[in-house]
XYZ file of C-alpha atoms in Angstrom:
625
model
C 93.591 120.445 141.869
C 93.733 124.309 142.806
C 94.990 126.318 139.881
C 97.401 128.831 141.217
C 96.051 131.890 138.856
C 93.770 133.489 136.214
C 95.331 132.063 132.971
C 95.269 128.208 132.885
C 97.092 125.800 130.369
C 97.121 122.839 130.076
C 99.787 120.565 127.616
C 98.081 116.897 126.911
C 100.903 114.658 126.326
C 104.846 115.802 127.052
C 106.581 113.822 124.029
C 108.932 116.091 122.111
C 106.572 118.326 120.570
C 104.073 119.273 124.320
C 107.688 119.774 125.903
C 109.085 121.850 123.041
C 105.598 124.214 123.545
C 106.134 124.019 127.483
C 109.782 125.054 126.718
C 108.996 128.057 124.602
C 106.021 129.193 126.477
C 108.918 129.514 129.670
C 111.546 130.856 127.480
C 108.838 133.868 126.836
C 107.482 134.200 130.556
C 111.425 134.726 131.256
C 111.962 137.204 128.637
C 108.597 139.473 129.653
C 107.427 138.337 133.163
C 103.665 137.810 133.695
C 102.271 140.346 135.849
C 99.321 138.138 136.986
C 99.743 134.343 137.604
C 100.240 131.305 135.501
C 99.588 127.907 135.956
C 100.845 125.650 133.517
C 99.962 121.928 133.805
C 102.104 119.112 132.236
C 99.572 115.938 131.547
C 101.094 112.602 130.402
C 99.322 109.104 130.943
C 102.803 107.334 130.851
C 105.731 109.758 132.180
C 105.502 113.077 132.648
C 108.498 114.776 130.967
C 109.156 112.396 128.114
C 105.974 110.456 127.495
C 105.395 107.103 125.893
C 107.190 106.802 123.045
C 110.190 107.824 124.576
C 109.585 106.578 128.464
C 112.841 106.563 129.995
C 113.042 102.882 131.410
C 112.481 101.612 128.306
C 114.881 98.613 127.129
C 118.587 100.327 126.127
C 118.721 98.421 122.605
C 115.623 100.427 120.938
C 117.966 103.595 119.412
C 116.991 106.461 117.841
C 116.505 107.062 114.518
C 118.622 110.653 113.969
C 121.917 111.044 115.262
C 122.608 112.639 118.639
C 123.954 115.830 117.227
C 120.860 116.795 115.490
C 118.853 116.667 118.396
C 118.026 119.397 120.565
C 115.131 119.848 123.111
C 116.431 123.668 124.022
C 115.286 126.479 121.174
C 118.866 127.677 121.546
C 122.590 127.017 122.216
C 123.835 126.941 125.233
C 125.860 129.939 126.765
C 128.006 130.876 129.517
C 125.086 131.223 131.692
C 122.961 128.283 133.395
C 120.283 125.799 131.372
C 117.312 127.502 130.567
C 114.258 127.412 128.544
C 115.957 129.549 125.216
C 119.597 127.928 126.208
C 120.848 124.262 126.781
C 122.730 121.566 125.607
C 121.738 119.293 122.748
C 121.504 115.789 123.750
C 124.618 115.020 122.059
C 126.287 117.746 124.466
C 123.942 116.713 127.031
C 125.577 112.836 126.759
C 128.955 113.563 127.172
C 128.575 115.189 130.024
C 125.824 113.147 131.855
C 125.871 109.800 131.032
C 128.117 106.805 129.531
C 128.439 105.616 126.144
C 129.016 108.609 124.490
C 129.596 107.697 120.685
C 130.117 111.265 119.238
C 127.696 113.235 117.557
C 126.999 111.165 114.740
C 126.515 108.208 117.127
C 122.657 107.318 117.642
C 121.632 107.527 121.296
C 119.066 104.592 123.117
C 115.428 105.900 122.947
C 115.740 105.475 127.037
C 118.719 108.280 126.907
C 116.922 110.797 125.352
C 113.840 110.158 127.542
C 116.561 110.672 130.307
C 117.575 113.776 128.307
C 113.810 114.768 127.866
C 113.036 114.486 131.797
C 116.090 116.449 132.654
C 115.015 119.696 130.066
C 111.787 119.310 131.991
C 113.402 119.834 135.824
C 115.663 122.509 133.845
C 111.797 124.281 132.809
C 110.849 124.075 136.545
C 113.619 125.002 138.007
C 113.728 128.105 135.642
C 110.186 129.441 136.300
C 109.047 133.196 136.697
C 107.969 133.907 140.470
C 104.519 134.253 139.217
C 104.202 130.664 137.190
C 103.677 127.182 138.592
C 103.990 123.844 136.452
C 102.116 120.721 137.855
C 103.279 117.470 136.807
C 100.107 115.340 136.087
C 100.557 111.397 135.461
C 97.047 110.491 134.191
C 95.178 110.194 131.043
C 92.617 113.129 129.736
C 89.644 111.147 128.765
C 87.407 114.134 127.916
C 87.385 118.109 127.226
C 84.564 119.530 127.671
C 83.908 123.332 127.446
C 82.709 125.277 129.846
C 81.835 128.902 131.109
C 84.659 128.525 133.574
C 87.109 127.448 131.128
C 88.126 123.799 129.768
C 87.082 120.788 131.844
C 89.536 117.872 131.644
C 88.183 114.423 133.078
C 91.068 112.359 134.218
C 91.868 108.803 134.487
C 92.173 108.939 137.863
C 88.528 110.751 138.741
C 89.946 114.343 139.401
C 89.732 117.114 136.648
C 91.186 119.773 135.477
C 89.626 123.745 134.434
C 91.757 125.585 132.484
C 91.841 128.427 129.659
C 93.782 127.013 127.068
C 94.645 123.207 125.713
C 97.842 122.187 123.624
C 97.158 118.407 122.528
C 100.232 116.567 121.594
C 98.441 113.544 122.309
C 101.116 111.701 119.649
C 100.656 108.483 117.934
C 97.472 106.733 118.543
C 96.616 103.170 118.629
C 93.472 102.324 116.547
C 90.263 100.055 116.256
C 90.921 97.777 114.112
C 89.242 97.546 110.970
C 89.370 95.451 107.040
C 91.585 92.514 106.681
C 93.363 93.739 110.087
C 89.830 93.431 112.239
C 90.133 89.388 110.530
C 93.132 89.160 112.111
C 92.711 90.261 115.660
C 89.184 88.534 115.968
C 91.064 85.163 114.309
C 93.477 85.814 116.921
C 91.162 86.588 119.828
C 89.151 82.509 119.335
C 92.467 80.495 119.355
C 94.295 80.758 122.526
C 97.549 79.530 120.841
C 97.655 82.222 118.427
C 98.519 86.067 118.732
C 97.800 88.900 116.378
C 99.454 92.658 118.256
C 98.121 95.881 116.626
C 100.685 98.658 115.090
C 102.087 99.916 117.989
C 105.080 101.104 119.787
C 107.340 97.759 120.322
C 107.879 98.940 123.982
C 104.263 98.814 124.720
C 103.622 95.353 123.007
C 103.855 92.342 125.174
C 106.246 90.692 123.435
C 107.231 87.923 126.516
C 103.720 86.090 125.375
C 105.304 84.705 122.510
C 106.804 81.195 123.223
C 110.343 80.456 123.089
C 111.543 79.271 119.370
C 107.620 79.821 118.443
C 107.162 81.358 114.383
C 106.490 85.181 114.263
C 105.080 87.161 111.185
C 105.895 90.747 110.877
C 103.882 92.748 108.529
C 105.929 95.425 107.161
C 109.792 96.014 107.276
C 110.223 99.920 108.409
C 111.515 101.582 111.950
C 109.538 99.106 113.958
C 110.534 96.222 112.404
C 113.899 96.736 113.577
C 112.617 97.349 117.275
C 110.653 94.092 116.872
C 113.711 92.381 115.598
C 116.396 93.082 118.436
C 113.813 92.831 120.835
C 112.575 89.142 119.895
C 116.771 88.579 119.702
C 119.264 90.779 121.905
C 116.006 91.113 123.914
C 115.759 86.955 124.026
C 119.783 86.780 125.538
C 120.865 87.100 122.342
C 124.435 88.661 121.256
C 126.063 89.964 118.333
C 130.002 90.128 117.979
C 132.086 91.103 115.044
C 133.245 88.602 112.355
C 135.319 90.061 109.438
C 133.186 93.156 108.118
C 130.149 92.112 109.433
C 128.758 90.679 112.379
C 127.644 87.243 113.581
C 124.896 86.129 116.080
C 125.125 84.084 118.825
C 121.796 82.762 119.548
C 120.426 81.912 122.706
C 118.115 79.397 121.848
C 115.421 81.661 123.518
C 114.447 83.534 119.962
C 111.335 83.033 118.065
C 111.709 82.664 113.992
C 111.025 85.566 112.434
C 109.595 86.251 108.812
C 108.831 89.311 107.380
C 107.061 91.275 104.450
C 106.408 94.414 102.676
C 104.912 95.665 99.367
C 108.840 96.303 98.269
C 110.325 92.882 99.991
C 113.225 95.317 101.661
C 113.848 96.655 104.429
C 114.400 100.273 105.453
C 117.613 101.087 103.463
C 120.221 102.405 105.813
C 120.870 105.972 106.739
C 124.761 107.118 104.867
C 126.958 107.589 107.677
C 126.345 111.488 108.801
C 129.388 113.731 107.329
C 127.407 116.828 107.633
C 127.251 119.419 110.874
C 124.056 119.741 112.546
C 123.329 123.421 111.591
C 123.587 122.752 108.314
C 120.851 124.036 106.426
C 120.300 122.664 102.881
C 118.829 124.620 100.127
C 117.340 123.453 97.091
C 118.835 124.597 93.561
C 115.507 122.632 91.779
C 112.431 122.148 93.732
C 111.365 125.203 95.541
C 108.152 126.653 95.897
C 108.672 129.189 94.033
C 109.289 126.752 91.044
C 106.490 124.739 91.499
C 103.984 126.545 92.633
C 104.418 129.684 89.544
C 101.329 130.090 87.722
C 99.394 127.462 89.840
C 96.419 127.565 92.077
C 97.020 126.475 95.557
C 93.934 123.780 95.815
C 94.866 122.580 92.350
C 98.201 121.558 92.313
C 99.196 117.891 90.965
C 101.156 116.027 93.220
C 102.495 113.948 89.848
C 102.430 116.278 87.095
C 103.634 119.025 89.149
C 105.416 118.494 91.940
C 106.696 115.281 91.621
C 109.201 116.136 88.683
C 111.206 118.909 90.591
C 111.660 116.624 93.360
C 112.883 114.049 91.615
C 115.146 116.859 89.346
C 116.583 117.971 92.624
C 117.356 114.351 93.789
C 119.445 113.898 90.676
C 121.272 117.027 90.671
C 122.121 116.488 94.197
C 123.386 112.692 92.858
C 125.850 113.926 89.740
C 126.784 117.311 91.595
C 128.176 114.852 94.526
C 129.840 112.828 92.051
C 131.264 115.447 90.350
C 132.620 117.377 93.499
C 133.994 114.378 94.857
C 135.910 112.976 92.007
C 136.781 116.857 89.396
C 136.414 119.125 92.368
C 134.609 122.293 93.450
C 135.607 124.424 90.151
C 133.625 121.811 88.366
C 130.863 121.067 91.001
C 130.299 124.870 90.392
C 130.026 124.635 86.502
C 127.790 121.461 87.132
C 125.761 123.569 88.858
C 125.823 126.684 86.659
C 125.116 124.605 83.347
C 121.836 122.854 85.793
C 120.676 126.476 86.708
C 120.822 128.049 83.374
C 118.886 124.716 81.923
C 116.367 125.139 84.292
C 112.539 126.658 83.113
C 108.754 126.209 83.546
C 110.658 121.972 84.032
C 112.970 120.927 85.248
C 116.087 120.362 83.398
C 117.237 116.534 81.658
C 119.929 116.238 83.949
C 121.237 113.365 83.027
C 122.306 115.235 79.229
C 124.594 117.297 81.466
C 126.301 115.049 83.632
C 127.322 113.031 80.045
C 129.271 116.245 79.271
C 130.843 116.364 82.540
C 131.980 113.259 81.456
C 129.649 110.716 84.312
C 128.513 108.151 82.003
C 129.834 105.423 84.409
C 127.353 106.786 86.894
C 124.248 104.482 87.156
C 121.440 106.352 85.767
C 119.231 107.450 89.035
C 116.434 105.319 89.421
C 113.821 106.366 92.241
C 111.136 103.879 91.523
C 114.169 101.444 91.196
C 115.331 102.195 94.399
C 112.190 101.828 95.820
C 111.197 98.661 94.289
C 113.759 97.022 93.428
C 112.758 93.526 92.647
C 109.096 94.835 90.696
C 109.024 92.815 87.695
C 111.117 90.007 88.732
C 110.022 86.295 89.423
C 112.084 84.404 91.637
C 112.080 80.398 90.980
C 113.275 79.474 94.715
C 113.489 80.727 97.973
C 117.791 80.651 97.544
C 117.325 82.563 94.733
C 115.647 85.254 96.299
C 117.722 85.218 99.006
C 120.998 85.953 96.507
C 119.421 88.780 94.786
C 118.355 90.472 98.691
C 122.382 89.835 99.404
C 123.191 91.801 96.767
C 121.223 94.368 97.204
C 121.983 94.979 100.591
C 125.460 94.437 100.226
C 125.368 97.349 97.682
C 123.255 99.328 100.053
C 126.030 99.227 102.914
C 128.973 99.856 100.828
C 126.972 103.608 99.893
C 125.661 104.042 103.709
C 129.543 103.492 104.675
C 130.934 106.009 102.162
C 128.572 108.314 103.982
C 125.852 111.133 103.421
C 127.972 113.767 101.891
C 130.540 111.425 99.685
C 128.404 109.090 98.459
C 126.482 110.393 95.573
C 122.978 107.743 96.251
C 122.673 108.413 100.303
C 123.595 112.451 99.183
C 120.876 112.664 96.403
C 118.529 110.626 99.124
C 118.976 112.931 101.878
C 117.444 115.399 99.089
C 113.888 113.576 100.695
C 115.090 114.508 104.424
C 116.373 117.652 103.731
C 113.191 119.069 101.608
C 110.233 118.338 103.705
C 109.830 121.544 104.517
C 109.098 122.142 101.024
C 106.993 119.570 100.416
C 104.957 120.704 103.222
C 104.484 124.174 102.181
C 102.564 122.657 98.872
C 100.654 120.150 100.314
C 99.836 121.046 103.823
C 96.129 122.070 103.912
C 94.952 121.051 100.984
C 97.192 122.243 98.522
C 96.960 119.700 96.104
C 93.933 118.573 94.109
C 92.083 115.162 96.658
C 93.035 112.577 93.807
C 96.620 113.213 93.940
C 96.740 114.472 97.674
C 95.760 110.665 98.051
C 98.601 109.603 95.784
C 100.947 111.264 97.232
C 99.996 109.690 100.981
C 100.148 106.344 99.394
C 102.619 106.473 96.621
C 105.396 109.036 97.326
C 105.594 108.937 100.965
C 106.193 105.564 101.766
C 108.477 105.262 98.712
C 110.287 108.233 100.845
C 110.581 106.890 103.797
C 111.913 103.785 102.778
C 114.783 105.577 101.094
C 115.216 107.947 103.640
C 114.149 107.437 107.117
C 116.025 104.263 107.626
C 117.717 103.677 110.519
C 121.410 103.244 111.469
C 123.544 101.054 109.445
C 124.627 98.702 112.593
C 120.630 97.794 112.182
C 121.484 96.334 108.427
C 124.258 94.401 109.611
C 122.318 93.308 112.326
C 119.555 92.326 110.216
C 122.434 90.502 107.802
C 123.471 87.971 110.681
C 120.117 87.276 111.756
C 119.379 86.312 108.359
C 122.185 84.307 107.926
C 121.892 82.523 111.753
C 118.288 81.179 110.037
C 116.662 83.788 112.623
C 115.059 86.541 110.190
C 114.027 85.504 106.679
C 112.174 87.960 104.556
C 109.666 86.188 102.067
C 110.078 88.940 99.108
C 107.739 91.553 97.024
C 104.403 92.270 97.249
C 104.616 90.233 100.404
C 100.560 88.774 101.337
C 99.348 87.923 104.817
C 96.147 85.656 105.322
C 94.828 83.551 107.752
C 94.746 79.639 107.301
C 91.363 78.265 109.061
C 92.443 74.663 108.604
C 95.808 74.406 109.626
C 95.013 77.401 112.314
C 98.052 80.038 111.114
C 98.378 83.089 110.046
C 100.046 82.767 106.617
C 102.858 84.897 104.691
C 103.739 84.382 101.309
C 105.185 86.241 98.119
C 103.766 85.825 94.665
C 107.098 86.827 93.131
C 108.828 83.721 94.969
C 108.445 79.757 94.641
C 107.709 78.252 97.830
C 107.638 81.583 99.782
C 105.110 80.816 102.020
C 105.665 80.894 105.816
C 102.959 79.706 108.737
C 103.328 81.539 112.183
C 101.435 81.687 115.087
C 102.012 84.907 116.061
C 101.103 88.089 113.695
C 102.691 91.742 114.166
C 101.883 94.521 112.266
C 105.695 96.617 112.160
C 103.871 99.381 110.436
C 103.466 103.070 112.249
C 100.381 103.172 112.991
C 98.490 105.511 110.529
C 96.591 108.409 112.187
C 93.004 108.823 111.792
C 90.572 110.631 114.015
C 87.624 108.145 113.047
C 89.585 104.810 114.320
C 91.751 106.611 117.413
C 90.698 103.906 120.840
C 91.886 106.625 122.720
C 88.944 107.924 124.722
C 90.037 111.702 124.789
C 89.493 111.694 120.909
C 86.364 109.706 120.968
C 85.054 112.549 123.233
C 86.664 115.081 120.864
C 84.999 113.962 117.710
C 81.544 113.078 119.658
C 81.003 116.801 121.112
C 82.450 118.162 117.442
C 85.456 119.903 118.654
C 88.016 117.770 116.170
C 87.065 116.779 112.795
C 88.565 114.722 109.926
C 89.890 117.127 107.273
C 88.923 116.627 103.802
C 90.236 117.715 100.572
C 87.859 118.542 97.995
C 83.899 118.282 97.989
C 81.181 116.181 96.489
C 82.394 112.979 95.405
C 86.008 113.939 94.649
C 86.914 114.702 98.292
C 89.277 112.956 100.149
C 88.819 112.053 103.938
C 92.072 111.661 104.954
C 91.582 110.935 108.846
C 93.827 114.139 110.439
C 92.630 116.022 112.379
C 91.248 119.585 110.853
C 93.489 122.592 111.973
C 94.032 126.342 110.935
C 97.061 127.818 109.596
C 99.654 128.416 112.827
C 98.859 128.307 115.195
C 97.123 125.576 114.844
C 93.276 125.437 116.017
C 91.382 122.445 115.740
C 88.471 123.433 113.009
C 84.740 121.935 114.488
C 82.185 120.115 112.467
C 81.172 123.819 111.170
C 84.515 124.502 110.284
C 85.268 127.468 112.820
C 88.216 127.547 115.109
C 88.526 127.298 118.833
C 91.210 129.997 119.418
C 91.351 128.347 122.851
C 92.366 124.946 122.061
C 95.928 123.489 119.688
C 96.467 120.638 118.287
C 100.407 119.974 117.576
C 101.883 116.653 115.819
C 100.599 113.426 114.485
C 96.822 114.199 115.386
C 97.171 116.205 112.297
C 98.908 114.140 110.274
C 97.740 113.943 106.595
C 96.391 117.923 107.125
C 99.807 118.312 107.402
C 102.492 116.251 106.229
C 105.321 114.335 108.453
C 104.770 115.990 111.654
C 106.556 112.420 113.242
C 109.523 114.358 113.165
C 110.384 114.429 117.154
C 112.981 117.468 117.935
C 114.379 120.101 117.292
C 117.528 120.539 115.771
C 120.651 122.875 116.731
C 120.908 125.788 114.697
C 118.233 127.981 113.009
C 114.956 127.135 114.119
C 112.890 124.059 111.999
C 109.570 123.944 111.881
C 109.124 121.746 115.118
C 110.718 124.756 116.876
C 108.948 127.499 115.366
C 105.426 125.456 115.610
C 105.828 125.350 119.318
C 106.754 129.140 119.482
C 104.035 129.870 117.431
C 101.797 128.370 119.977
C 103.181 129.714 122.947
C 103.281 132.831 121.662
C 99.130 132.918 120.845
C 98.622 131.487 124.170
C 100.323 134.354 125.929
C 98.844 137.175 124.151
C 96.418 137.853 126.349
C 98.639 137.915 129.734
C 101.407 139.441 127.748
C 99.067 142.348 127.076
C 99.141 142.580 131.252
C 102.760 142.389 131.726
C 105.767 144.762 131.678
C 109.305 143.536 130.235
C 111.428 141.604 132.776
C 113.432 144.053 134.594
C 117.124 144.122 133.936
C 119.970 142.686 136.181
């Protein structure tokens, strides 16, 4: 493939975060015109444009997980003039006027929709090009990088390659060699032909159709996928749901495996509060800012427990009495609340609860995070009925805050705290700014606890969940759920030790879980050639036998180089999103959002901006008119 001019790029993988750089490095080709060419290749192994994650033919009842209004592929608003890179629609805008179905902008679009969406910004990018740029949609996979003295060799799937000057990889969530009690289950798996075991994954990409007709399915872990999992093996099977009273009912189709599921907290995802809040919203913390935590501290040394930990959890339960007190004495006394929380607040954070007493909230449950989170630790269960009362209650509670909605309801208000403060959280622990024991806590303490409380998905998903349980279709087997194989009786086993006679066989095994990046275990070949020649390595925290290997990939500071097995940057080569994960913190976030730049917005800037620098330096401004 002829490149069309001196500077090269090439963007591996076009999910949300390779389009938003491809978007912004247009957007600044339009606003100062290169005076030499450009040739700018788009590289997806799936589909060009949206990738696989978000491949547009995908089935219509996987949804997203953020409403429509917060989602924006454009880095601005659109204007009187025509869709460009720096001005278009947000997919919300984008649906009404496109395509059917349009639920408002608090309605949650199909996955399929906004790879529609996705494809459509991408012919918007084309069509939008400087006379001096060419983009080249490639469908294949990269399966090595190897530098050169003519620039970056990329080896394709499909035995051609591409040389270019400079490399964004979005390459997105990986799938990974299996290893521990997982490897037992895929080689158990792989010597009895009537069993299946399916590897964290993408539901879409799973071949789900293998497993028989009424058949028993395990699903290890009860977040975002578990959902997918769910309506596929159900609405997927023929299966409908219609309304009954406040809830729904399900009308099977006889076609739908049994499904039993588990997690360490024996919930689900808790739902999302119904969004009262406008997209450009912009939330700032009263409590846990950096400027709190971080006084007087080292960055390399900070305590994820001791010191971070309490402001976030502060903030959380000011946001929780200030909502109550707004909603029920008004903003005159939200405003004292506040003042009286402020002028409390010193090297701690304040005892809020003391305060909301003498604003007169004592009926107000006392906020209870670990609670929340675990809500059944501690408790014994002496049947499986039993267990199954205490889950209706909980979820029953969970709905009635979810429908009072994210803004009146003072739990899913003081939980969107989580959502709305990542940004924080990232600027003290991305790059190693805590100390490697309690970066490792906080990966496996405070962020699933997080996104359980706080990235669930839509509320139709926990009704949907609540007739599937009660059509004898979905049961979930309770806390500290433990999956084993049984050699004798040739199962795959599920089982809680909080709950008598718990235990479930199956004969198919699914881990629901996200897959969890790390560079050592990626399959893919691109980043087995990465790691081999030394260009990406694991970033640890720490040294000697503190440190902590936590399987991201090592980057600079924005904009983002990928750090060798010496520790020096290519300043040719990016690395954007979930490769990084754990040097950074939550980069699964997938869009933009209308309004002030986020960080996904200014990330991809940042890159497109470093990438141009040197043909920017041989360019004059666009002329006007």
């Amino acid at each position: 493939m002829e490149a069309f001019g001196p500077l090269r790029i090439a963007v591996v993988g076009s999910g949300p975060r390779g389009l938003a750089v491809l978007e912004r490095l247009v957007a600044r080709m339009n606003e100062q015109a290169p005076a030499v060419p450009v040739t700018v290749y788009l590289v997806d192994a799936v589909e060009v444009g949206c990738g696989r994650i978000w491949q547009s033919g995908q089935p219509e009842w996987f949804l997203m997980n953020t409403p429509c209004g917060e989602v924006t592929m454009f880095s601005g608003p659109p204007d009187e003039g025509r869709a460009r890179p720096g001005a278009g629609p947000s997919l919300a805008e984008w649906w009404s006027a496109h395509a059917p179905g349009f639920e408002g902008r608090t309605g949650y679009a199909p996955r399929a929709l906004h790879g529609k969406y996705m494809r459509w910004v991408t012919d918007v990018i084309e069509a939008s090009l400087p006379a001096t740029v060419r983009l080249h949609r490639v469908t294949a996979a990269v399966e090595d990088l190897e530098p050169t003295s003519l620039g970056y060799r990329l080896d394709l799937s499909t035995g051609d390659h591409l040389l270019v000057d400079k490399v964004v990889l979005t390459t997105g969530h990986p799938r990974l060699h299996q290893v521990g009690m997982f490897r037992e289950f895929e080689e158990f798996a792989a010597t009895r032909p009537d069993l299946r075991y399916f590897a964290a994954d993408s539901a879409v990409t799973m071949p789900l159709d293998t497993i028989p007709d009424g058949s028993a399915v395990g699903l290890l872990g009860l977040g975002l996928t578990f959902y997918d999992l769910m309506l596929a093996l159900t609405v997927g099977r023929g299966g409908r749901f219609v309304e009954e009273g406040d809830g729904l009912r399900y009308l099977a189709s006889g076609r739908e495996p049994l499904l039993a599921g588990g997690s360490r907290s024996g919930i689900a995802l808790s739902a999302r509060g119904i969004n009262q809040k406008p997209a450009t919203l912009k939330f700032r913390p009263t409590l846990f800012t950096t400027e709190n935590v971080c006084r007087g501290r080292v960055f390399g040394e900070i305590d994820f427990g001791a010191h971070v930990l309490p402001w976030i959890l502060g903030e959380i339960e000011y946001v929780y009495y200030l909502t109550e007190v707004r909603e029920t004495l008004g903003a005159e006394a939200a405003a004292e609340f506040t003042a009286a929380v402020v002028a409390a607040t010193g090297a701690r954070p304040p005892d809020i609860r003391p305060i909301a007493l003498a604003q007169g909230l004592g009926h107000l449950t006392p906020f209870d995070f670990e609670g929340l989170a675990r809500p059944f630790a501690g408790r014994t269960f002496a049947s499986r009925a039993e267990f199954e009362r205490a889950l209706d209650d909980h979820v029953r509670a969970d709905i009635e805050h979810a429908v009072r909605g994210n803004y009146a309801s003072p739990l899913k208000a003081a939980l969107d705290v989580l959502r709305d403060t990542r940004w924080v959280v990232r600027e003290i622990t991305d790059f190693g700014g805590l100390t490697p024991d309690t970066h490792r806590d906080f990966l496996t303490w405070f962020s699933p606890r997080s996104s359980l409380l706080a990235a669930g998905p839509p509320l139709v998903r926990i009704r949907q969940a609540e007739a599937l349980r009660k059509a004898g279709i979905l049961r979930l087997v309770g806390p500290d759920a433990e999956f084993s194989v049984d050699r004798g009786r040739n199962a795959f086993v599920l089982s809680s030790p909080a709950v008598a006679g718990s235990r479930v066989e199956v004969r198919t095994l699914i881990d629901a879980r996200i897959a969890n990046p790390n560079v050592y275990l990626d399959s893919s070949p691109l980043t087995r050639a990465l790691v081999r020649r030394g260009i990406w390595n694991g970033f640890t925290n720490g040294k000697g036998d503190n440190a902590f290997h936590t399987g991201g990939v090592a980057v600079t500071r924005s904009p983002f180089h990928p750090l060798d097995r010496h520790g020096r940057p290519d300043t040719d080569l990016y690395v954007l999103g979930v490769p990084a994960e754990h040097t950074r913190w939550f980069t699964f976030v997938g869009s933009g959002r209308p309004g002030p730049w986020n960080e996904f917005t200014r990330d991809a800037d940042a890159i497109a901006r470093h990438a141009l620098t040197a043909v920017h330096a041989m360019t004059s401004p666009v002329p006007a008119g």
